[in-house]
PDB file of C-alpha atoms and ligand atoms in Angstrom:
ATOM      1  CA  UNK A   1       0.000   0.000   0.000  1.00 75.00           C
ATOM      2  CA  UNK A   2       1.029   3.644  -0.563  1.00 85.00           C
ATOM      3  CA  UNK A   3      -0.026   6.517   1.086  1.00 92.00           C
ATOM      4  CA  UNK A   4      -2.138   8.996  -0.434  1.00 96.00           C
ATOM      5  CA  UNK A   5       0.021  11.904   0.648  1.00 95.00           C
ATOM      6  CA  UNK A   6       3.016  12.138   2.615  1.00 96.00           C
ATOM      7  CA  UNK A   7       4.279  15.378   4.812  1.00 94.00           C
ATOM      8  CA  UNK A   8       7.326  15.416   6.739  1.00 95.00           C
ATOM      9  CA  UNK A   9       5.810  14.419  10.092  1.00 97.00           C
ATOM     10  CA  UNK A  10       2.824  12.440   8.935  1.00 98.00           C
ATOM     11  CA  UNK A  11       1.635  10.228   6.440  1.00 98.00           C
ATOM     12  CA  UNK A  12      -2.426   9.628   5.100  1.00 98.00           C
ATOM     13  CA  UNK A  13      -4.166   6.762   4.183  1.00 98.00           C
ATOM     14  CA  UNK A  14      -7.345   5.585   2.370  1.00 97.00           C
ATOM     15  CA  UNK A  15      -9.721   3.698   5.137  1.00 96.00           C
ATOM     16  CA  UNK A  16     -13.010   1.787   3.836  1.00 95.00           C
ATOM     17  CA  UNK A  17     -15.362   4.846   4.862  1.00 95.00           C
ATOM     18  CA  UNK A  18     -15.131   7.606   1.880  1.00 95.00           C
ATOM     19  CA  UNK A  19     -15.324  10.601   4.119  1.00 96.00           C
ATOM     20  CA  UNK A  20     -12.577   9.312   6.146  1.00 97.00           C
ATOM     21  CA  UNK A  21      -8.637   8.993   6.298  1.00 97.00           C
ATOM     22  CA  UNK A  22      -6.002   7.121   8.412  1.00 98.00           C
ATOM     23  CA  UNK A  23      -3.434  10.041   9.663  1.00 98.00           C
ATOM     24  CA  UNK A  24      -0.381   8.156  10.975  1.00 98.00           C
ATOM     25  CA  UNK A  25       2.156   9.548  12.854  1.00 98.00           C
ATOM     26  CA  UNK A  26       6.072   9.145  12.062  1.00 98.00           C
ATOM     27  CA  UNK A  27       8.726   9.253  14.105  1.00 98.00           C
ATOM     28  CA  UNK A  28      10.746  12.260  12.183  1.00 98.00           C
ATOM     29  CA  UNK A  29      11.130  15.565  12.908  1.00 97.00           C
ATOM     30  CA  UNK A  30      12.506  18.444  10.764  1.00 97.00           C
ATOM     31  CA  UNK A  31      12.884  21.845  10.896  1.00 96.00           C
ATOM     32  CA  UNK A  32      14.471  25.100   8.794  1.00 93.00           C
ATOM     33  CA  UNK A  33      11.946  23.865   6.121  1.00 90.00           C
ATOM     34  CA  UNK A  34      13.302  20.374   6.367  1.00 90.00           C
ATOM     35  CA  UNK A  35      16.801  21.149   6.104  1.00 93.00           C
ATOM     36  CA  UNK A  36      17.415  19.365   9.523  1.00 97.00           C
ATOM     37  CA  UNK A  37      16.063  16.046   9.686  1.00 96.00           C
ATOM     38  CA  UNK A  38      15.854  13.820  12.790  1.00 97.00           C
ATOM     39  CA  UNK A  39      14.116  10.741  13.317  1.00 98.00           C
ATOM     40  CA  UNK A  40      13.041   9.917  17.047  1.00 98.00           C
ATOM     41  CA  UNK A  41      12.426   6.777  18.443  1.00 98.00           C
ATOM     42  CA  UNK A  42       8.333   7.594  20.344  1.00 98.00           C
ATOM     43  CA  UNK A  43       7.645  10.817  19.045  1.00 98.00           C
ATOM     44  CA  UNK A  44       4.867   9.807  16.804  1.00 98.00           C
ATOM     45  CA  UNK A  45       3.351   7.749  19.505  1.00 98.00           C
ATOM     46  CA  UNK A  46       3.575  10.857  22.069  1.00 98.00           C
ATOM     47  CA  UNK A  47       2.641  13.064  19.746  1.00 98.00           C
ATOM     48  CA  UNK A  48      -0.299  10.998  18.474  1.00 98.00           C
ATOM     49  CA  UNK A  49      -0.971  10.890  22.162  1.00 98.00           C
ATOM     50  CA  UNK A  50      -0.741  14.424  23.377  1.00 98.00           C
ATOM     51  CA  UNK A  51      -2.691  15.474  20.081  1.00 98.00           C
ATOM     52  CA  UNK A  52      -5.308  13.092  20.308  1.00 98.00           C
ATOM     53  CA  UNK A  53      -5.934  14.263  23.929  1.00 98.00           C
ATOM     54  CA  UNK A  54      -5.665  17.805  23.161  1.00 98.00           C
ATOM     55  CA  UNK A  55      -8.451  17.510  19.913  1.00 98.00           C
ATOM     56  CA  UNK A  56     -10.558  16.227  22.490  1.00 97.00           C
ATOM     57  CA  UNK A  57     -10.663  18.907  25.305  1.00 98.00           C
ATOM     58  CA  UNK A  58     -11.560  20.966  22.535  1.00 98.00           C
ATOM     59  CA  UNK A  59     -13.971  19.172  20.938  1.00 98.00           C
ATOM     60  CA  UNK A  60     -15.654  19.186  24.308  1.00 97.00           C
ATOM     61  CA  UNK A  61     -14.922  22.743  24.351  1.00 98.00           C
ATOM     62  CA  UNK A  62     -16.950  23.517  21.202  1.00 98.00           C
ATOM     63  CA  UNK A  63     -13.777  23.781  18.508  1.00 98.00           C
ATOM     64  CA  UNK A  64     -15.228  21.806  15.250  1.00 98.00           C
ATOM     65  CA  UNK A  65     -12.214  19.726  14.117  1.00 98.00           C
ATOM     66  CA  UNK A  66     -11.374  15.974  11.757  1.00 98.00           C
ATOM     67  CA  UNK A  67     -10.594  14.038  14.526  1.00 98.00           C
ATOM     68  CA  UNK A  68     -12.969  11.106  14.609  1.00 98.00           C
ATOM     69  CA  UNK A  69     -11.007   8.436  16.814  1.00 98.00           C
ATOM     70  CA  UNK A  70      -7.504   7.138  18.087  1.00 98.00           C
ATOM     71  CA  UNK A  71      -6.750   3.865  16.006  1.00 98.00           C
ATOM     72  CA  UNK A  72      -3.580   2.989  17.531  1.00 98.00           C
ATOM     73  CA  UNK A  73      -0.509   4.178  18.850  1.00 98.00           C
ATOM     74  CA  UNK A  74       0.791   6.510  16.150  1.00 98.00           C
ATOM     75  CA  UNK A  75      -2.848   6.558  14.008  1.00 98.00           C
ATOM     76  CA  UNK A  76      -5.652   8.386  14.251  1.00 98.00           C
ATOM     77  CA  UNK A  77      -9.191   8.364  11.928  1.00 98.00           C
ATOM     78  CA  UNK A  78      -9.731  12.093  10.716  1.00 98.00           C
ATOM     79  CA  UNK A  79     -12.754  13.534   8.279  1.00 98.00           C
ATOM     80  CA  UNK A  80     -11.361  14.087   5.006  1.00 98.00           C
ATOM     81  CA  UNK A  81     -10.752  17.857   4.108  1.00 98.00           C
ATOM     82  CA  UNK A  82      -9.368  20.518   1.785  1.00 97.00           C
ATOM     83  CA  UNK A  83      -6.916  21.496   4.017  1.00 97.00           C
ATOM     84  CA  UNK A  84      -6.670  25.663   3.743  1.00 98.00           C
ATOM     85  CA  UNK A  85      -3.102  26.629   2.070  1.00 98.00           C
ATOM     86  CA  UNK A  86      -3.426  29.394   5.325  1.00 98.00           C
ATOM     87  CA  UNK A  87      -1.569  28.657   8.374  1.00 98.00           C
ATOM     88  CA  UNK A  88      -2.952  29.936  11.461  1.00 98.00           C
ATOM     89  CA  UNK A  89      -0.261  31.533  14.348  1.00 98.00           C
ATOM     90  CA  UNK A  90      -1.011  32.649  17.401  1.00 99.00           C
ATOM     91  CA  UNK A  91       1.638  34.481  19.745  1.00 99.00           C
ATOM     92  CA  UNK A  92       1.214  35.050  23.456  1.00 99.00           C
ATOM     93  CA  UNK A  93       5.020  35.836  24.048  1.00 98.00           C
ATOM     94  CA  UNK A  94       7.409  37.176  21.269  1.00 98.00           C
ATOM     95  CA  UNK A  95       9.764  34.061  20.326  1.00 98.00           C
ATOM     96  CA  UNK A  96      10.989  32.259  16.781  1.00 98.00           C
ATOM     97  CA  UNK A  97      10.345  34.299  13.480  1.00 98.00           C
ATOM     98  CA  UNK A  98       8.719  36.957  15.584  1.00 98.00           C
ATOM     99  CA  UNK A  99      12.034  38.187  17.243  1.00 98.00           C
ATOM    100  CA  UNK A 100      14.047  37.751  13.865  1.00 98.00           C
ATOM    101  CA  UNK A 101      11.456  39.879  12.213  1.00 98.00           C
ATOM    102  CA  UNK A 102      11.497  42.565  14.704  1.00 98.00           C
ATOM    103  CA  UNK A 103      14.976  41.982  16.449  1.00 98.00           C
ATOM    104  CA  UNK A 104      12.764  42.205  19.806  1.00 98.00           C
ATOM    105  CA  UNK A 105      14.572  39.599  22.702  1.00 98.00           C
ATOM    106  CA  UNK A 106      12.792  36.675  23.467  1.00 98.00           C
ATOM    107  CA  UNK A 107      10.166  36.232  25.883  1.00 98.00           C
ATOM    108  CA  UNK A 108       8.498  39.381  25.745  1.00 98.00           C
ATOM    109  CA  UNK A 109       4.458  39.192  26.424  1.00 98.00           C
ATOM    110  CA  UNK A 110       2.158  40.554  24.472  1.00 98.00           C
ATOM    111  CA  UNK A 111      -0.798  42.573  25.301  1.00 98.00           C
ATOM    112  CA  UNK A 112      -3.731  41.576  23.229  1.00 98.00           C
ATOM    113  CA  UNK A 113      -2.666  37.796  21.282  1.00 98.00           C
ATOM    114  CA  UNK A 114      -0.743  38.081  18.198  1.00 98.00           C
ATOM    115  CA  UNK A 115      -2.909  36.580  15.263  1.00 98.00           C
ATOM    116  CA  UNK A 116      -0.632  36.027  11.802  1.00 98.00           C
ATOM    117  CA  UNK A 117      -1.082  34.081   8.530  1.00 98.00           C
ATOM    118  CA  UNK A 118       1.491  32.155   6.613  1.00 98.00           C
ATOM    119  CA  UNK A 119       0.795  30.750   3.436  1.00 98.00           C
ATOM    120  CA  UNK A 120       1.411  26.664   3.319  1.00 98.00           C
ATOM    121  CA  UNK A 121       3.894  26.539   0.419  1.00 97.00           C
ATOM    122  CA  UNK A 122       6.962  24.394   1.276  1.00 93.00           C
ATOM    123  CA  UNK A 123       9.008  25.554  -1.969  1.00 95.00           C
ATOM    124  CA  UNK A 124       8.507  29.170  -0.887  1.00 97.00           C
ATOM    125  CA  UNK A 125       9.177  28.279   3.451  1.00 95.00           C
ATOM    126  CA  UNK A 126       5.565  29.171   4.631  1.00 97.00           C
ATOM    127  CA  UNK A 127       6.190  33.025   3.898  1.00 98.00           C
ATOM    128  CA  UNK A 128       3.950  35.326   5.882  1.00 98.00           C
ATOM    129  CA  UNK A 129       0.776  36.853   4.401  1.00 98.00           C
ATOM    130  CA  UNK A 130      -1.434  39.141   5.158  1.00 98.00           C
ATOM    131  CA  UNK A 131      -5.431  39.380   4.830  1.00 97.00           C
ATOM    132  CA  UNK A 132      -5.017  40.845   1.350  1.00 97.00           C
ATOM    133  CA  UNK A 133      -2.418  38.531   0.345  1.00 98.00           C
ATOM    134  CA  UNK A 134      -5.269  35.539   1.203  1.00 98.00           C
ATOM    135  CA  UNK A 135      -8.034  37.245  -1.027  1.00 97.00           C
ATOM    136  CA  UNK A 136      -5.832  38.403  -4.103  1.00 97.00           C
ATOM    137  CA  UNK A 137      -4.122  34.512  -4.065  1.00 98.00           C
ATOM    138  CA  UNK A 138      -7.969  33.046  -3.572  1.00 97.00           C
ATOM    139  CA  UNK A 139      -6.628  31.641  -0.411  1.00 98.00           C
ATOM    140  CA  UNK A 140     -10.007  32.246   2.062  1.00 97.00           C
ATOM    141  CA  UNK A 141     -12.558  34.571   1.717  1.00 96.00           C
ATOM    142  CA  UNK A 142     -12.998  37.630   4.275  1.00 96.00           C
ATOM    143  CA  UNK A 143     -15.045  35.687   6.132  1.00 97.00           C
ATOM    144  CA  UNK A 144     -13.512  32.733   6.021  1.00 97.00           C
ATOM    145  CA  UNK A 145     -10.504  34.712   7.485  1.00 97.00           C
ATOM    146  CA  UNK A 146     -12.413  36.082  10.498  1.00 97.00           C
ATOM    147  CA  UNK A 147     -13.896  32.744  11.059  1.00 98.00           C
ATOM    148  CA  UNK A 148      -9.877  31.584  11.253  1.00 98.00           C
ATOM    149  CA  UNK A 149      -8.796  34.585  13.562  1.00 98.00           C
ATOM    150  CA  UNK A 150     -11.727  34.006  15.822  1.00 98.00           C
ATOM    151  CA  UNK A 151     -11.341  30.162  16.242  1.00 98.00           C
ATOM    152  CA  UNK A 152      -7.868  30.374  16.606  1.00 98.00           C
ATOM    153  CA  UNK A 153      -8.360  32.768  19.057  1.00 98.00           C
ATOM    154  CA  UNK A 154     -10.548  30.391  21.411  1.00 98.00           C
ATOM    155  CA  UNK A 155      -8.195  27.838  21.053  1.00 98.00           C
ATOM    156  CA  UNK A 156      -5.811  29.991  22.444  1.00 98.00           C
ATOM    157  CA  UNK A 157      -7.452  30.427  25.190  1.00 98.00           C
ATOM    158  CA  UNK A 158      -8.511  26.856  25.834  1.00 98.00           C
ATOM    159  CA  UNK A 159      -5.034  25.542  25.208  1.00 98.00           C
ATOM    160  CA  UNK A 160      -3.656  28.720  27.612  1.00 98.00           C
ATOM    161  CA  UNK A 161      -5.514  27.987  30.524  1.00 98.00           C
ATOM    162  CA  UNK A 162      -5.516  23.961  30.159  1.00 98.00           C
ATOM    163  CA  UNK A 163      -1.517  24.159  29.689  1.00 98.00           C
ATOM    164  CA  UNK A 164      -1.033  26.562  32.660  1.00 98.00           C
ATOM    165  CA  UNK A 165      -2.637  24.119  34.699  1.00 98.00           C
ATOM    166  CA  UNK A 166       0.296  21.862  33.495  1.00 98.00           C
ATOM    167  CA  UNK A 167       2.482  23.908  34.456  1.00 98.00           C
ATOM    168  CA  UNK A 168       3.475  25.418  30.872  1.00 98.00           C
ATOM    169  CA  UNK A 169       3.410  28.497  29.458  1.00 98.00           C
ATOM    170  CA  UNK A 170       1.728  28.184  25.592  1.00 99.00           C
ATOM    171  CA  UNK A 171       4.179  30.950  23.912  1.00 99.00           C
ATOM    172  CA  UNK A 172       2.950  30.424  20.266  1.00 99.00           C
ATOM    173  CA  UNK A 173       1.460  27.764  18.178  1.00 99.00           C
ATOM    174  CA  UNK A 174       0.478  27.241  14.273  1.00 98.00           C
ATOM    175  CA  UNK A 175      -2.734  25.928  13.253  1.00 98.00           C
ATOM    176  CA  UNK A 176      -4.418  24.699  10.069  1.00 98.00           C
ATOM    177  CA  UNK A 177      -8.141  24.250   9.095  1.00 98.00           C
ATOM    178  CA  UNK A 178      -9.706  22.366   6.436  1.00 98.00           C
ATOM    179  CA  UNK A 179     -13.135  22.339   4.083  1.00 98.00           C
ATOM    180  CA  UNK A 180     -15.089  19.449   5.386  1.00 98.00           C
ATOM    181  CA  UNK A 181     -15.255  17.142   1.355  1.00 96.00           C
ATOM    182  CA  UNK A 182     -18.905  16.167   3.053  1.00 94.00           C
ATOM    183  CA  UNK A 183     -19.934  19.673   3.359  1.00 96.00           C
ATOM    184  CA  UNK A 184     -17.165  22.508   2.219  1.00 96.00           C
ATOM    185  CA  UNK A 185     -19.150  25.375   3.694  1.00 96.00           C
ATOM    186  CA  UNK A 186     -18.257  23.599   7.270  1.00 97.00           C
ATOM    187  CA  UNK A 187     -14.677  24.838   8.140  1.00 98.00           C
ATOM    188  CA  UNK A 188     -13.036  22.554  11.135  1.00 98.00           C
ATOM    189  CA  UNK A 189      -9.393  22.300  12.901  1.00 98.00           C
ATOM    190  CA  UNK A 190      -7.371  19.866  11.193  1.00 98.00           C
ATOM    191  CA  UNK A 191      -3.683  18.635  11.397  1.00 97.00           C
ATOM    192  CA  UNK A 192      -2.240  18.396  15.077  1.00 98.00           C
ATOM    193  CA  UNK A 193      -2.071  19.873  18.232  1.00 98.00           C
ATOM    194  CA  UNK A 194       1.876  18.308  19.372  1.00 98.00           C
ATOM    195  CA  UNK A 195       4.921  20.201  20.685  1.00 98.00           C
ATOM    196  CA  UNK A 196       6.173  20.382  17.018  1.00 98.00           C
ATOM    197  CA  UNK A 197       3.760  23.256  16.433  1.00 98.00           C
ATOM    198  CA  UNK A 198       3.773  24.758  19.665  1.00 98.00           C
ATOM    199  CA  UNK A 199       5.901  26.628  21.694  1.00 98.00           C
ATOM    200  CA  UNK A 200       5.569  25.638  25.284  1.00 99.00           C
ATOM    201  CA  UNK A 201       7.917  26.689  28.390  1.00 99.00           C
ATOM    202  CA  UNK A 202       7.943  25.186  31.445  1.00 98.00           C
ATOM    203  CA  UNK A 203       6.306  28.126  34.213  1.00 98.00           C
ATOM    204  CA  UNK A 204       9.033  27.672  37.143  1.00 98.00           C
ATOM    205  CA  UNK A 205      11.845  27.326  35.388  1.00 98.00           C
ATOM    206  CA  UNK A 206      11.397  28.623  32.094  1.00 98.00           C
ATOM    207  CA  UNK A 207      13.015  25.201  30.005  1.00 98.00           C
ATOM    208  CA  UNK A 208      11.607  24.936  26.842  1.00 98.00           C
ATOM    209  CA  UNK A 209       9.693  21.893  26.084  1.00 98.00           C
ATOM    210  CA  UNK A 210       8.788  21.941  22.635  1.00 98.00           C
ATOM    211  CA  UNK A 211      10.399  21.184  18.948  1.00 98.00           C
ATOM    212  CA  UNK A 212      12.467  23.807  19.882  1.00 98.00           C
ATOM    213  CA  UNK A 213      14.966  21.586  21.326  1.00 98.00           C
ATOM    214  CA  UNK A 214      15.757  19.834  17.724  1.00 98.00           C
ATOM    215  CA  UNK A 215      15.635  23.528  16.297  1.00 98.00           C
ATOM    216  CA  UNK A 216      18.429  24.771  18.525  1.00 98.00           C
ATOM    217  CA  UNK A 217      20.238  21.497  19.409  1.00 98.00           C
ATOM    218  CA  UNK A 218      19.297  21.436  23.048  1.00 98.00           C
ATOM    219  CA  UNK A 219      19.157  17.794  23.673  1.00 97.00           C
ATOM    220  CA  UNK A 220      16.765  16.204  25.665  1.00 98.00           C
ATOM    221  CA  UNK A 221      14.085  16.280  22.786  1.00 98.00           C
ATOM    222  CA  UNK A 222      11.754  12.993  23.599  1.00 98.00           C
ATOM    223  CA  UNK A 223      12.093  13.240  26.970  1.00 98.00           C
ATOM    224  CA  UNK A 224      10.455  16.975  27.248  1.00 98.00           C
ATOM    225  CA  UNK A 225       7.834  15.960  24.306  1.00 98.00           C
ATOM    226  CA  UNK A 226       6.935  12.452  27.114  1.00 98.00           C
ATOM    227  CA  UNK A 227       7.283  15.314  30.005  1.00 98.00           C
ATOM    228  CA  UNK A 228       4.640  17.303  28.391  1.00 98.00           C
ATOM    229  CA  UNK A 229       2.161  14.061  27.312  1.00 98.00           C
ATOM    230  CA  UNK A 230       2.202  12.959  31.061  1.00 98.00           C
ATOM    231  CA  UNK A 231       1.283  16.613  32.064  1.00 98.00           C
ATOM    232  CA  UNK A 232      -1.388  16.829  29.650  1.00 98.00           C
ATOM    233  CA  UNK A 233      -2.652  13.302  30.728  1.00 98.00           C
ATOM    234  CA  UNK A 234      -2.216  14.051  34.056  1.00 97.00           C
ATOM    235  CA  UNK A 235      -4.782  17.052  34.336  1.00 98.00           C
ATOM    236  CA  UNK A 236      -7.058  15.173  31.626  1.00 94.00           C
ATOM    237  CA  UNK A 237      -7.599  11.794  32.292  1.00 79.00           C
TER     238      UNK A 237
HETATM  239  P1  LIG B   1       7.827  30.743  14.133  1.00 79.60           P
HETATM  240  O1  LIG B   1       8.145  31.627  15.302  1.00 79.60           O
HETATM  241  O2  LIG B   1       9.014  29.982  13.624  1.00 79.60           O
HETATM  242  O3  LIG B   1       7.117  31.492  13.058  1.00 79.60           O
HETATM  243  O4  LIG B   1       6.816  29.626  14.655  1.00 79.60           O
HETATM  244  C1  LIG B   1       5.596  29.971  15.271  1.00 79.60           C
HETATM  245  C2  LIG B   1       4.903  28.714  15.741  1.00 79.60           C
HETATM  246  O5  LIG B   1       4.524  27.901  14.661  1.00 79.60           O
HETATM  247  C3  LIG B   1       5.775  27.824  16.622  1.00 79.60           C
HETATM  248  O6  LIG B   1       4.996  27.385  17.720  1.00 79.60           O
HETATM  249  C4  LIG B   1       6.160  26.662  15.790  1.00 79.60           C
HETATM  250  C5  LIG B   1       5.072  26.595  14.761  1.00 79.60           C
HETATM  251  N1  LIG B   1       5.583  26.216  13.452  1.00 79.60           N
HETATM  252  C6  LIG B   1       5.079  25.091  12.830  1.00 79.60           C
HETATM  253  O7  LIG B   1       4.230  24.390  13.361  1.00 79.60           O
HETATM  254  N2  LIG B   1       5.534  24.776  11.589  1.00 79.60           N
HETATM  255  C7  LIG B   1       6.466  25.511  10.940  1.00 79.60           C
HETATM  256  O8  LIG B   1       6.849  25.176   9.818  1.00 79.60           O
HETATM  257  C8  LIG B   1       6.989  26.670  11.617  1.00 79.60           C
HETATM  258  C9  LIG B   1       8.033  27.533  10.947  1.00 79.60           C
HETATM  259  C10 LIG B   1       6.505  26.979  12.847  1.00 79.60           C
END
């Protein structure tokens, strides 16, 4: 069998429902638009894990997204979508491609969340775009975008408050969103929720727990990404 797309973290399968695929979870990280490429004994299952929990706080929460079930370890049933070529980032605290951009230090909080758009386009390394970027390149309509910045904006503040109570700080993360192929006007969450797309910093002593250990060669990389899956399991389950 072959898949019927493969990304750099994840793979997709055909299942026997129509309006359904198998999302399965490798065990390889990159980064620097897969310039650096790792591959980590666990970290599909944990992140399979920790996103498979997280999809369903906020499904509870109210947050439409794919996720249908956990098959397995490192799979997961999803809804089949057009996946938007937007991506979705919200900042709490400045950090990554914020503080290049700006050459603000590290750390800094924001008042009001950051909301930004990057356009999914691996060739061109997910370039930021703006709201008239989106309609000129027939990205999302106007109110498709609002619908994104106020969505991603609750998760934020789900994800916020459930993390603190971990014990994490959520810095920044990047979303993505999909048209539902059973009913397009229906736009839902889709990809993951892991600590490759999140920033997250531990609240007493500030170690960062995320994919940014890979980025920056800190070491340690599985054992913060099992660190944060027993946290999140911990105030979940
Ligand atoms: P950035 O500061 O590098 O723009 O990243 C912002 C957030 O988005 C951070 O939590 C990591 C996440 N992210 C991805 O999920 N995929 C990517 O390709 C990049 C560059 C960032």
């Amino acid at each position: 069998m072959t898949p019927l797309y493969e990304g750099k973290s994840k793979r997709l399968w055909t299942t026997e429902n129509p309006h359904t695929l198998r999302m399965e979870f490798k065990n390889d990280a990159t980064a620097f638009n897969g310039q650096k490429k790792v591959s980590f004994e666990n970290k599909g299952r944990f992140n399979n894990a920790i996103s498979t929990l997280i999809y369903g706080l906020l499904e509870q929460r109210g947050v439409p997204t794919h996720f249908v079930r956990q098959i397995d370890d490192t799979n997961v049933e999803v809804k089949k979508v057009d996946i938007l070529m937007v991506e979705v980032i919200v900042r709490n605290l400045s950090a990554g491609s914020y503080c290049k951009r700006t050459g603000i230090e590290e750390g800094r909080p924001f008042s009001r969340p950051i909301v930004e758009f990057s356009y999914k386009s691996d060739e061109l390394g997910d370039p930021l775009i703006n709201d008239d970027y989106i309609r000129e390149m027939g990205l999302a309509t106007a109110d498709d975008l609002s619908f994104l910045r106020q969505s991603a904006l609750k998760v934020n503040d789900i994800l916020t408050e459930f993390f603190a109570k971990c014990g994490l700080k959520l810095v920044d993360f990047k979303l993505e969103f999909g048209r539902l192929l059973e009913d397009p006007s229906r736009i839902v969450l889709a990809d993951e929720i892991s600590p490759d797309g999140c920033r997250l910093w531990d609240l007493k002593t500030g170690e960062k727990m995320d994919k940014d250990r890979f980025r920056r060669d800190l070491g340690n990389v599985m054992e913060a990404y099992e660190e944060v899956l027993g946290r999140v399991k911990q105030n979940l389950l």
